[in-house]
Coordinates of C-alpha atoms in Angstrom, one line a residue:
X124 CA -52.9 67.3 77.3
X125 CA -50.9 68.0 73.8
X126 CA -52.8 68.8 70.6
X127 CA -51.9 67.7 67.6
X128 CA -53.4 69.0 64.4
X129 CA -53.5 67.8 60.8
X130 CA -54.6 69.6 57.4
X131 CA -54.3 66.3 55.3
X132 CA -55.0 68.9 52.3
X133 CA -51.4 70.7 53.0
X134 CA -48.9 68.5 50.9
X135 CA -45.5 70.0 52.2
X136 CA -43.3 68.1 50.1
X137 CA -42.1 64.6 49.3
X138 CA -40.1 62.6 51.9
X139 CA -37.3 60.7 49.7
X140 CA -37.0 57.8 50.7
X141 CA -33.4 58.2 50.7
X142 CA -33.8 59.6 53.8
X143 CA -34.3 56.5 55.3
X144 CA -30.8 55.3 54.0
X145 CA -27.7 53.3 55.8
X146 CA -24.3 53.1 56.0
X147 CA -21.6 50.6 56.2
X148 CA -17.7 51.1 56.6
X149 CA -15.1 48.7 56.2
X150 CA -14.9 49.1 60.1
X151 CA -15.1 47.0 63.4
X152 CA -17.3 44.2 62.4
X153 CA -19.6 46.1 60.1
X154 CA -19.2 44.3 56.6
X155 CA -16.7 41.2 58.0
X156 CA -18.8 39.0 60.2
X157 CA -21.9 41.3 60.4
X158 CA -22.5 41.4 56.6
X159 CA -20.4 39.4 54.4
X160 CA -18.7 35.9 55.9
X161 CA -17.4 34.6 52.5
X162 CA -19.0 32.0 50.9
X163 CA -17.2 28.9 52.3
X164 CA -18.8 29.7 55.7
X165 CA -20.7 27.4 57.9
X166 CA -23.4 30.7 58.6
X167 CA -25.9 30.5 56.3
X168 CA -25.1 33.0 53.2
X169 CA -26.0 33.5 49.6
X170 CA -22.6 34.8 47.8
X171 CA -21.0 35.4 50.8
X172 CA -24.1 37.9 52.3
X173 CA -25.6 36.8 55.8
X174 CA -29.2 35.6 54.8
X175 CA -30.5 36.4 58.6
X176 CA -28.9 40.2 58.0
X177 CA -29.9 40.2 54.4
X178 CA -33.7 39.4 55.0
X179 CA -33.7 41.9 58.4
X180 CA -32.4 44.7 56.3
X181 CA -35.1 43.9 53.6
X182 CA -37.9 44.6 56.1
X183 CA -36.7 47.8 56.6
X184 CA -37.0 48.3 52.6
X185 CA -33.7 50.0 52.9
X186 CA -33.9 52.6 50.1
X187 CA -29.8 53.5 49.4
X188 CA -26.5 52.0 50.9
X189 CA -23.0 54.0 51.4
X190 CA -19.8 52.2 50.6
X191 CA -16.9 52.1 51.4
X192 CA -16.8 54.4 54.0
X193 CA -16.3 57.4 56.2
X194 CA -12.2 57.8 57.1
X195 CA -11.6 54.7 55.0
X196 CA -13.1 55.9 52.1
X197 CA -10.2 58.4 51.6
X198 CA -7.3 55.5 51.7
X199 CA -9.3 52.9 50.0
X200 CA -8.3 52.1 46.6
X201 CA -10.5 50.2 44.7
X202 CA -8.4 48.1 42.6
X203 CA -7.2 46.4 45.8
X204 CA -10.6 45.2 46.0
X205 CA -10.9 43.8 42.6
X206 CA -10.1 40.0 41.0
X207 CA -9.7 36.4 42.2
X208 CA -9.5 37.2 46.2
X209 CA -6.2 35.3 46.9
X210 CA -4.5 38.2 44.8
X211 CA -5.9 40.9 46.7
X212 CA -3.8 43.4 48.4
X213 CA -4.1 42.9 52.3
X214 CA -3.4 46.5 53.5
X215 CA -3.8 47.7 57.4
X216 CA -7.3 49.2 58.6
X217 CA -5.5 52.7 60.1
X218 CA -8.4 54.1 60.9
X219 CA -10.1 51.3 62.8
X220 CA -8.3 49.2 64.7
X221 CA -4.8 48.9 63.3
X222 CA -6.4 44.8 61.5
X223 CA -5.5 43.4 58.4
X224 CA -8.3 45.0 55.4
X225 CA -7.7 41.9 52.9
X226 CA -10.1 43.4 50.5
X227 CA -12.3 40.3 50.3
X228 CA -15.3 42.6 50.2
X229 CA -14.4 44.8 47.3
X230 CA -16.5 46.7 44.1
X231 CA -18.3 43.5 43.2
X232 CA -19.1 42.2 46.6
X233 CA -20.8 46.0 47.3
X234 CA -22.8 45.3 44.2
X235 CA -23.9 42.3 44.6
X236 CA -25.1 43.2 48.5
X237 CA -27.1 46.4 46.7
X238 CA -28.4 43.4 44.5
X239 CA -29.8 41.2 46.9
X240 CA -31.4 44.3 49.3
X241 CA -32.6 45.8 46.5
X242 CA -31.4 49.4 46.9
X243 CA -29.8 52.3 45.5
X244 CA -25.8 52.5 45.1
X245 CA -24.3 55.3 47.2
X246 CA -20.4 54.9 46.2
X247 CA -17.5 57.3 48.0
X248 CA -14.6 58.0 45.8
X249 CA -11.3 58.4 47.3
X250 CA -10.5 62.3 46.9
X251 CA -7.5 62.9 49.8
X252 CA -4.9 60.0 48.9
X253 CA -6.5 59.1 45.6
X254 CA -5.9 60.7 42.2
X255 CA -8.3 62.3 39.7
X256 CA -7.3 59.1 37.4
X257 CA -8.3 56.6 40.0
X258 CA -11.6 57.8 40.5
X259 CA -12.6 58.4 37.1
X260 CA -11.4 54.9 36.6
X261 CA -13.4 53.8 38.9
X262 CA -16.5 55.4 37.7
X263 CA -15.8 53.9 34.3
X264 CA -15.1 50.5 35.5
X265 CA -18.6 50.3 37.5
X266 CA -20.6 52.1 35.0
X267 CA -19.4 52.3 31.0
X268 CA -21.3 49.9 28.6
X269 CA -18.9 49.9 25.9
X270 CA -15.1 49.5 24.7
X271 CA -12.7 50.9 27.2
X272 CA -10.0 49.2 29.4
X273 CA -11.7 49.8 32.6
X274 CA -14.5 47.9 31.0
X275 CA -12.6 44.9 29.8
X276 CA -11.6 44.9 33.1
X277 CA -14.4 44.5 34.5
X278 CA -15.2 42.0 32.2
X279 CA -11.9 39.5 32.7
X280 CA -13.1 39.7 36.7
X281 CA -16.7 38.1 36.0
X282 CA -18.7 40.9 35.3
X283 CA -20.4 41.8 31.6
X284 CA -23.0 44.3 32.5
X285 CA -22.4 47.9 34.2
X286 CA -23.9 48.5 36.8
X287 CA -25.9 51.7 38.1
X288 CA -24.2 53.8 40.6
X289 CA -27.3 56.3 42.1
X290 CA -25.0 59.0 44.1
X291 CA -21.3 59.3 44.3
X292 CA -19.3 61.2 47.0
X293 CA -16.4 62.6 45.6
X294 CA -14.4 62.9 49.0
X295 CA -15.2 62.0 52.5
X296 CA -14.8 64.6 55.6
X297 CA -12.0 66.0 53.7
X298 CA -11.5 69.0 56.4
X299 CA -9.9 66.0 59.0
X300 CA -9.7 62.6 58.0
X301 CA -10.1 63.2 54.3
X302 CA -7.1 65.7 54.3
X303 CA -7.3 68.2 56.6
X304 CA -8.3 70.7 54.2
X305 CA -9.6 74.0 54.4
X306 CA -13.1 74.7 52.8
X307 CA -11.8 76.6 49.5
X308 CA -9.1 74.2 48.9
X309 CA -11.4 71.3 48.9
X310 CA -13.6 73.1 46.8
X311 CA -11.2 74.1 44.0
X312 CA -10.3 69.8 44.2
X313 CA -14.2 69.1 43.9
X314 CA -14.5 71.0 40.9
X315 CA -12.0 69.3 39.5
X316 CA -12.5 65.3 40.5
X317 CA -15.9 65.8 40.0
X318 CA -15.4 67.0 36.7
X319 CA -14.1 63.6 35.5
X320 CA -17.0 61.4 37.7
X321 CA -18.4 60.8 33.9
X322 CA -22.2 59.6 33.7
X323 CA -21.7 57.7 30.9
X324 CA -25.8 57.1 30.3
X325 CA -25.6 60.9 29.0
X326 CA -24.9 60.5 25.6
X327 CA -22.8 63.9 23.9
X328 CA -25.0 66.5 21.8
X329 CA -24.9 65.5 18.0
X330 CA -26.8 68.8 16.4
X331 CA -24.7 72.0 17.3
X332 CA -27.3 73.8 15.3
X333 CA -30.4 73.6 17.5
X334 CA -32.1 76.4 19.0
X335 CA -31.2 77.7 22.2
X336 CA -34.4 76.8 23.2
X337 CA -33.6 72.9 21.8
X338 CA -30.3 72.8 24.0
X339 CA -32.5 73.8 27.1
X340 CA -34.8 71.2 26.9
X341 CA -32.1 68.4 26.0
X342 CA -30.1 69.7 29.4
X343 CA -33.2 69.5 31.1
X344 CA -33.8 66.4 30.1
X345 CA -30.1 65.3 30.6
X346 CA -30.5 66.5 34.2
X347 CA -33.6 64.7 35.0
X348 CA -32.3 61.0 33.4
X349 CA -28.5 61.3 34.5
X350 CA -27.4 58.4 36.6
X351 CA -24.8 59.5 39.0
X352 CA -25.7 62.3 41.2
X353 CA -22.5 63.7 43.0
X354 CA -22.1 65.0 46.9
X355 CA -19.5 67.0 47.8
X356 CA -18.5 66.8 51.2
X357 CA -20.2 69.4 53.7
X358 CA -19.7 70.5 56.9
X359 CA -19.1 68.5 60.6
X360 CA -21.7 69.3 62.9
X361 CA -21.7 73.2 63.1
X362 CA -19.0 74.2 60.9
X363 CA -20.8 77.2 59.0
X364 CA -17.2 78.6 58.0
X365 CA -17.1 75.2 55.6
X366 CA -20.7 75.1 54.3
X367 CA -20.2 79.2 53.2
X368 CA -16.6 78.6 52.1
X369 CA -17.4 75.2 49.7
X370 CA -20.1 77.1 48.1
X371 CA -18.9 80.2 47.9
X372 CA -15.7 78.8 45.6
X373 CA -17.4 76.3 44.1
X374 CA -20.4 78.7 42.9
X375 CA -20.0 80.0 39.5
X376 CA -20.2 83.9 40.1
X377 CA -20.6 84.7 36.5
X378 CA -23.4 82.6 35.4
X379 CA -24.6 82.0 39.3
X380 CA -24.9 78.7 39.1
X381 CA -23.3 75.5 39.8
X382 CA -23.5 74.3 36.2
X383 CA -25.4 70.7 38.0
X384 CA -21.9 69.2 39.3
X385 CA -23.6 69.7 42.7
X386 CA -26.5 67.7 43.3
X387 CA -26.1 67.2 47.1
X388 CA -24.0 68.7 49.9
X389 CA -23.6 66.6 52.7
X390 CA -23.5 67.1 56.9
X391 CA -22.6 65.0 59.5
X392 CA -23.7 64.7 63.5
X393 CA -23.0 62.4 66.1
X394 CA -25.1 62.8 69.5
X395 CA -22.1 62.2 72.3
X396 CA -24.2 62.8 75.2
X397 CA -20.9 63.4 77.3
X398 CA -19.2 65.1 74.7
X399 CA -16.6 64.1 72.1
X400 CA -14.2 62.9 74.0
X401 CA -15.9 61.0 77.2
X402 CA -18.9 60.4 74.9
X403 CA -20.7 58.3 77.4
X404 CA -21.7 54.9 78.3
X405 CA -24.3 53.5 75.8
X406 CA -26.0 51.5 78.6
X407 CA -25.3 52.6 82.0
X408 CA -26.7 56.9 82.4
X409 CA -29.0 58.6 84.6
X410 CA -31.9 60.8 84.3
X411 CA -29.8 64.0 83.6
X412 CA -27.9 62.3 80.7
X413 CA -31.1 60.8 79.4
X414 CA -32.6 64.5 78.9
X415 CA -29.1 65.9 77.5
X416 CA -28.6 63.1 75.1
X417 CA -32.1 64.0 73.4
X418 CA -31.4 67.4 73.8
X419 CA -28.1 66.8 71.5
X420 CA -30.1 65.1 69.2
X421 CA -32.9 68.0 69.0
X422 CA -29.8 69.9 67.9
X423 CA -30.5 68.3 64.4
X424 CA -32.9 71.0 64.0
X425 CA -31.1 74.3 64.1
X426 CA -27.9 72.3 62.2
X427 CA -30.2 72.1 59.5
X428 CA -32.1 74.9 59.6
X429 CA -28.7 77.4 59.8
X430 CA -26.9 75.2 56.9
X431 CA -29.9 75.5 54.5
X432 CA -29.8 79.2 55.5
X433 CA -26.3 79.3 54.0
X434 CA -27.4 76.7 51.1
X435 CA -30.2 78.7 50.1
X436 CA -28.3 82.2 49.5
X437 CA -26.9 79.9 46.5
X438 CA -29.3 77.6 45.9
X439 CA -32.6 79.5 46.5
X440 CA -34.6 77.4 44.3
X441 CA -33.2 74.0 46.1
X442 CA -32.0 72.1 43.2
X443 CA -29.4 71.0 45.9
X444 CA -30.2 68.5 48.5
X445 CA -29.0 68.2 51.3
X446 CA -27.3 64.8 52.4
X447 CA -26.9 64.1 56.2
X448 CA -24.8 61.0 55.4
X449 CA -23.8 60.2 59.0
X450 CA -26.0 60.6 62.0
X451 CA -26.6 58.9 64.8
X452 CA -25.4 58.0 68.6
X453 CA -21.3 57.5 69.2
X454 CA -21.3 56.5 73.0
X455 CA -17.8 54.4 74.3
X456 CA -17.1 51.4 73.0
X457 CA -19.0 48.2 74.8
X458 CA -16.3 46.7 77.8
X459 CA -14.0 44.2 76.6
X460 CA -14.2 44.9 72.7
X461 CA -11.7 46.8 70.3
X462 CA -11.9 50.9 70.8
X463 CA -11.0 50.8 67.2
X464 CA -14.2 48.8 66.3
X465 CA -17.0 51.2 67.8
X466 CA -19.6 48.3 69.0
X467 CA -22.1 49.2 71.2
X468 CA -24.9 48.5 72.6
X469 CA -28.7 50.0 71.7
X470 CA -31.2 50.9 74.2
X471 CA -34.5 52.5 74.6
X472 CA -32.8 55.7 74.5
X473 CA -31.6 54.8 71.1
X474 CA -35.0 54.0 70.1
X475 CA -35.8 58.1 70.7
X476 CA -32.9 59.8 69.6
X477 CA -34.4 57.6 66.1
X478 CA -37.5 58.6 66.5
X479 CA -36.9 61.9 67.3
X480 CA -33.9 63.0 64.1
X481 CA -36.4 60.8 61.5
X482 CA -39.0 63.2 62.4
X483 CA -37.1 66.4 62.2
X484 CA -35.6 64.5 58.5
X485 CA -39.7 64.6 57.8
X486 CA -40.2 67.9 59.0
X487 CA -37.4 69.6 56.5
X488 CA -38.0 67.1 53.1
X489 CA -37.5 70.4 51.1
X490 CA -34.5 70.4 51.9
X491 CA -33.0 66.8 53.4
X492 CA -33.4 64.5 50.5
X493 CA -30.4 61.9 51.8
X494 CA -29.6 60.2 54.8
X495 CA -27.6 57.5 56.3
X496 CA -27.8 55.7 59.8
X497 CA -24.2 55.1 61.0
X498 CA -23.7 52.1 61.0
X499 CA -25.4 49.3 59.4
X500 CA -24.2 46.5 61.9
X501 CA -22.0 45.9 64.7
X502 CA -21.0 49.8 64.7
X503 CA -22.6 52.6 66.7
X504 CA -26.2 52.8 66.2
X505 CA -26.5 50.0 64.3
X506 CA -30.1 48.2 63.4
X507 CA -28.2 44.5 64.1
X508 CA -25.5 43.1 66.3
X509 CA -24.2 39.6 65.6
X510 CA -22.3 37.4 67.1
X511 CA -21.0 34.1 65.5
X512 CA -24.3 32.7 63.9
X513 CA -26.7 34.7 65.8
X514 CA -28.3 37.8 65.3
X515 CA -30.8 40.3 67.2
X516 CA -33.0 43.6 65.7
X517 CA -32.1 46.5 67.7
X518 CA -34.6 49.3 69.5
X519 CA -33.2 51.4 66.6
X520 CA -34.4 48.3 63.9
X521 CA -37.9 48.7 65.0
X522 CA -38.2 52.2 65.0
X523 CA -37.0 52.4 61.7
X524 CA -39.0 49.3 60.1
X525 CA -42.0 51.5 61.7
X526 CA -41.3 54.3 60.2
X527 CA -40.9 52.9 56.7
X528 CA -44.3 54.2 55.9
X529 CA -43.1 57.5 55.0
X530 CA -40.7 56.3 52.3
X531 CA -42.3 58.4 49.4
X532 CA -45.1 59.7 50.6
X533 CA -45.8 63.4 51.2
X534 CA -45.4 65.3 54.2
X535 CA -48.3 66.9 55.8
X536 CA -49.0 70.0 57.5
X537 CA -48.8 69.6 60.8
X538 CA -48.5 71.0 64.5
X539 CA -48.3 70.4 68.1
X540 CA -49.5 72.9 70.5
X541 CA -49.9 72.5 74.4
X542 CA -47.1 70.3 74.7
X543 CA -45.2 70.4 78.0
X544 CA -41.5 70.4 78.3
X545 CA -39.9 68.0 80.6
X546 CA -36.1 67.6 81.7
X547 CA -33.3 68.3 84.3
X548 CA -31.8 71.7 84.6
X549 CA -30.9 73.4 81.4
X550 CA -31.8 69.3 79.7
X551 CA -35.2 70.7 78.9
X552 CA -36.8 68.9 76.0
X553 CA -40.5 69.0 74.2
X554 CA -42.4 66.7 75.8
X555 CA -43.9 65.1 72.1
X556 CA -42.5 65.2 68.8
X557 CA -44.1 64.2 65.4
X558 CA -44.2 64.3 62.1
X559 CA -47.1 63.4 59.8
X560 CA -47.4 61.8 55.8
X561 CA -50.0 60.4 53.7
X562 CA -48.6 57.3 51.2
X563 CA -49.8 56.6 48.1
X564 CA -52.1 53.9 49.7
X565 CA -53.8 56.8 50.9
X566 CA -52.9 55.8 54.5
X567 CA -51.9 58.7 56.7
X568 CA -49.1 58.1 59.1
X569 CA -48.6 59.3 62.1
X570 CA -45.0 59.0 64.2
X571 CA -44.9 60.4 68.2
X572 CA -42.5 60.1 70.6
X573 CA -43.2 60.4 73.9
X574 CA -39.4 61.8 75.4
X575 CA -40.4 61.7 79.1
X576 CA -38.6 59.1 81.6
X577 CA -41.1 60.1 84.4
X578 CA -45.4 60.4 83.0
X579 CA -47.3 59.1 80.2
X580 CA -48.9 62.1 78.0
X581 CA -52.6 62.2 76.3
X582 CA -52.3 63.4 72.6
X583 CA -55.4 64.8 71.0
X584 CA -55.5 64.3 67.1
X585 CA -57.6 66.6 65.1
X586 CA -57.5 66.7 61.6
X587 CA -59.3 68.3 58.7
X588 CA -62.3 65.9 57.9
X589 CA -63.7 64.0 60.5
X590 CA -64.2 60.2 60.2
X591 CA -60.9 59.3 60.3
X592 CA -60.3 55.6 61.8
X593 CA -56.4 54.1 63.3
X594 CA -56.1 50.8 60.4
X595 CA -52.9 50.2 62.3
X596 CA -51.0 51.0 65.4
X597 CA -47.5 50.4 66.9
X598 CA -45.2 50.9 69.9
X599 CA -41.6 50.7 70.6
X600 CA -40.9 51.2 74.0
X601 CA -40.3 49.8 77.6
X602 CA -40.8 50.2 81.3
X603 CA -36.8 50.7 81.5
X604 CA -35.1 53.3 79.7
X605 CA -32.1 51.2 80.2
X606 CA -34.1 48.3 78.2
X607 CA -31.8 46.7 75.3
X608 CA -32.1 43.3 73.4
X609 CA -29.4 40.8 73.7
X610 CA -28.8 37.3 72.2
X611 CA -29.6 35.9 75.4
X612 CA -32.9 38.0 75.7
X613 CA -33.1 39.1 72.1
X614 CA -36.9 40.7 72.3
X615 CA -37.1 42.8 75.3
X616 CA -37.7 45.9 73.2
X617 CA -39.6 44.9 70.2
X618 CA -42.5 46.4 68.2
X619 CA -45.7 45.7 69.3
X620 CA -49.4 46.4 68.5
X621 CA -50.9 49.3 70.0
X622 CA -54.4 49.8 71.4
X623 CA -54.3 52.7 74.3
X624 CA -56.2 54.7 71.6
X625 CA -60.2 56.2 71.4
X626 CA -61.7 57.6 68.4
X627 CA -64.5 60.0 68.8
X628 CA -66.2 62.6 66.4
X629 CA -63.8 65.7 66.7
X630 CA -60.8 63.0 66.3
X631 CA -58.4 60.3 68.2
X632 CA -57.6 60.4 71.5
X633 CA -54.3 58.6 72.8
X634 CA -52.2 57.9 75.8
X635 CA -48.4 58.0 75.1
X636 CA -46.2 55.8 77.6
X637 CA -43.3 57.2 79.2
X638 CA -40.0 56.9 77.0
X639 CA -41.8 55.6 73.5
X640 CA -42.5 55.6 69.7
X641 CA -45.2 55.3 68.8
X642 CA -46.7 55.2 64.8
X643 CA -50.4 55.2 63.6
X644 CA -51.9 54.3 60.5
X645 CA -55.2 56.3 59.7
X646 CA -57.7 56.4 57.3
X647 CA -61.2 57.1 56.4

């Protein structure tokens, strides 16, 4: 039996709700057919957005959205994607798939999506084929409230206002697809394209003569109102050599500081259960490759743990966050579809490996203040498949819209002892994960995942005060770790009420099922 104890009086730190962020690439079927289907289409749509993928994603609260990619987000250039649509420039996707991009879904079309979900704008500039002039242009044309040509541009194409862009990545995996750089050279280029990514709601200091004490307080201020917060692109999975290199050049040794052009570094891991270059079948594995595929995504642990290590001989008070801006399963591409367009299916397993890296996200909030699921729709782990008019939430979907609860809240201390590890040869996993916050509703939530294929487990939950009561409970799982949803049986895995639970005076008592997810909603 596994113990679990809570000191609801230990506030660890906020979870962002960042963290709880998406992602979606002009790739596959991601933003053509899964989001966007033009407004002259027969599917249901309000300015060209799906309304059955619109109101889904809205039940997730989805907190920020990245745009325009990944790969493509270093060969994109933005004013291909700007103006009356039958003048935009039809380029080819080289990336993904080899189709015709005909920019339909450009600057505007992003906006207006961030619009209707109601979330944050997470634009990446074009840093390997783009010039410094193109993204400060772009910067200006999204954001500048005033005279300027980028703004009259914007203007002439329909829209008056600026808009607000949140967070900015200046560059995309620029050591391969962004350019094949090495870690200082990319560095030296940050510092530079960075330096023109102008937040143009920071207005210039008009008194030269203030105090020194004055100009702290204004740059404090400055910091804390700023719109754009940049991310510079950090490392692929383990590449320490890249996290110590980027922040080694771009750290200021004189003043030891990054003079705040830094506000995030971001990291990127993909589980491939059989590697990178078999990766897998996203629906057809056996026990051993169930226990190695949430083995791989355990790994999220030590990445962060050793990349923080490396941030915080820099950053040692964390004023930089760290942004894992692609995570997620990559398995082979479903039978029958475009290898270039990465669909695939979502199972159970899926469900877990969500489970599992948004509790390890919880567990290091002082540090992870950014994430994004890759991708959206139609592409990898994605919360949605569609096909033609139809659309089904997958395993991944429900975990997430469960753990929605700790958007914001604080994280708790908490621990797990007595917990049993299961697996297959060197596959060995914990038995139960978790991760514990209490909202500003002054609801505690609970998340658990049970990773064994083979028993159930009994979780004893013991926190400070007694007289704590389950307001809510839920479940994600199945009998088959193979289980998936499809548009002929679109709710085999689903979230469901859960009752296998006993409150007594030291606590709550529960009984896990094999292979689930499981979240509780406590209070006195």
């Amino acid at each position: 039996m596994a113990k679990l104890k809570i000191n609801e009086y230990h506030k660890k730190g906020k979870i962002e709700p960042e963290v709880y962020g998406h992602f979606s690439e002009h790739l596959g079927r991601c933003i053509y057919e899964g989001i966007y289907v033009g407004e002259d289409s027969d599917i249901p749509n309000v300015n060209g957005m799906r309304v059955d993928v619109v109101e889904a994603l809205k039940e997730l609260k989805v907190p920020v959205l990245r745009w325009p990619g990944g790969c493509f987000a270093d060969e994109y250039h933005w004013k291909d994607g700007i103006g009356p649509k039958e003048n935009r420039k039809k380029i080819i996707n080289t990336h993904w798939g080899g189709v015709v991009e005909d920019n339909s879904f450009g600057t505007h079309e992003f906006m207006e999506l961030c619009r209707q979900l109601g979330c944050k704008t997470y634009v990446n500039g074009n840093l390997g084929s783009g010039t410094v002039q193109e993204m400060s242009e772009w910067v200006e044309y999204m954001t500048f409230d005033g005279v300027s040509p980028m703004a009259e541009l914007r203007k002439q194409n329909g829209r008056e206002e600026p808009w607000k862009v949140d967070f900015f990545g200046v560059g995309n995996e620029n050591w391969g697809c962004g350019g094949n750089m090495t870690p200082e050279h990319y560095a030296n280029e940050y510092r530079r394209y960075q330096t023109y990514v102008r937040d143009y709601s920071i207005k210039p200091e008009e008194d030269d003569e203030d105090s020194d004490d004055k100009k702290k307080k204004k740059k404090k201020d400055e910091e804390e109102k700023k719109s754009i917060r940049k991310v510079c692109c950090g490392a692929n999975v383990d590449d320490y050599h890249w996290t110590k290199g980027v922040l080694k050049t771009a750290f200021d040794h004189t003043e030891k500081k990054f003079h705040g052009f830094m506000d995030y570094l971001s990291l990127h891991y993909y589980v491939h259960p059989e590697g990178w270059e078999i990766k897998g079948s996203a629906t057809k594995f056996d026990d051993k490759v169930w226990y190695k595929t949430l083995k791989k995504a355990l790994k999220m642990d030590k990445l962060i743990q050793r990349h923080s290590a490396i941030m915080d001989q820099y950053d040692p008070k964390k004023k930089i966050g760290l942004c894992v801006d692609e995570w997620g399963a990559w398995y082979k591409n479903e039978p029958g579809t475009n290898p270039g367009f990465l669909y695939q299916q979502n199972t159970v397993r899926d469900a877990l490996i969500a489970g599992i890296t948004l509790n390890i996200f919880n567990k290091h909030c002082d540090r992870v203040k950014i994430a994004a699921l890759a991708q959206m729709v139609n592409v990898l782990q994605a919360v949605l498949l569609t096909e033609g008019d139809q659309m089904i939430k997958t395993p991944t979907y429900h975990v997430m819209h469960m753990y929605r609860h700790h958007q914001g809240a604080q994280l708790l201390e908490s621990s797990a002892s007595d917990v049993e590890t299961v697996g297959i040869g060197k596959w060995q996993v914990p038995k139960i994960t978790e991760s514990v916050s209490l909202g500003e509703d002054g609801m505690i939530t609970v998340t658990l995942n049970n990773l064994s294929i083979e028993s159930e487990e009994t979780v004893e939950i013991a926190l400070a005060d007694k007289g704590y009561q389950v307001k809510e409970a839920r479940i994600v799982t199945a009998d088959d770790m193979h289980a998936m949803n499809t548009f002929d049986q679109p709710e085999t895995v689903t979230e469901k009420d859960f009752s296998d639970y006993q409150t007594g005076e030291e606590g709550i008592t529960l009984t896990m099922p094999k292979n689930s997810v499981i979240e509780l909603r406590l209070a006195k």
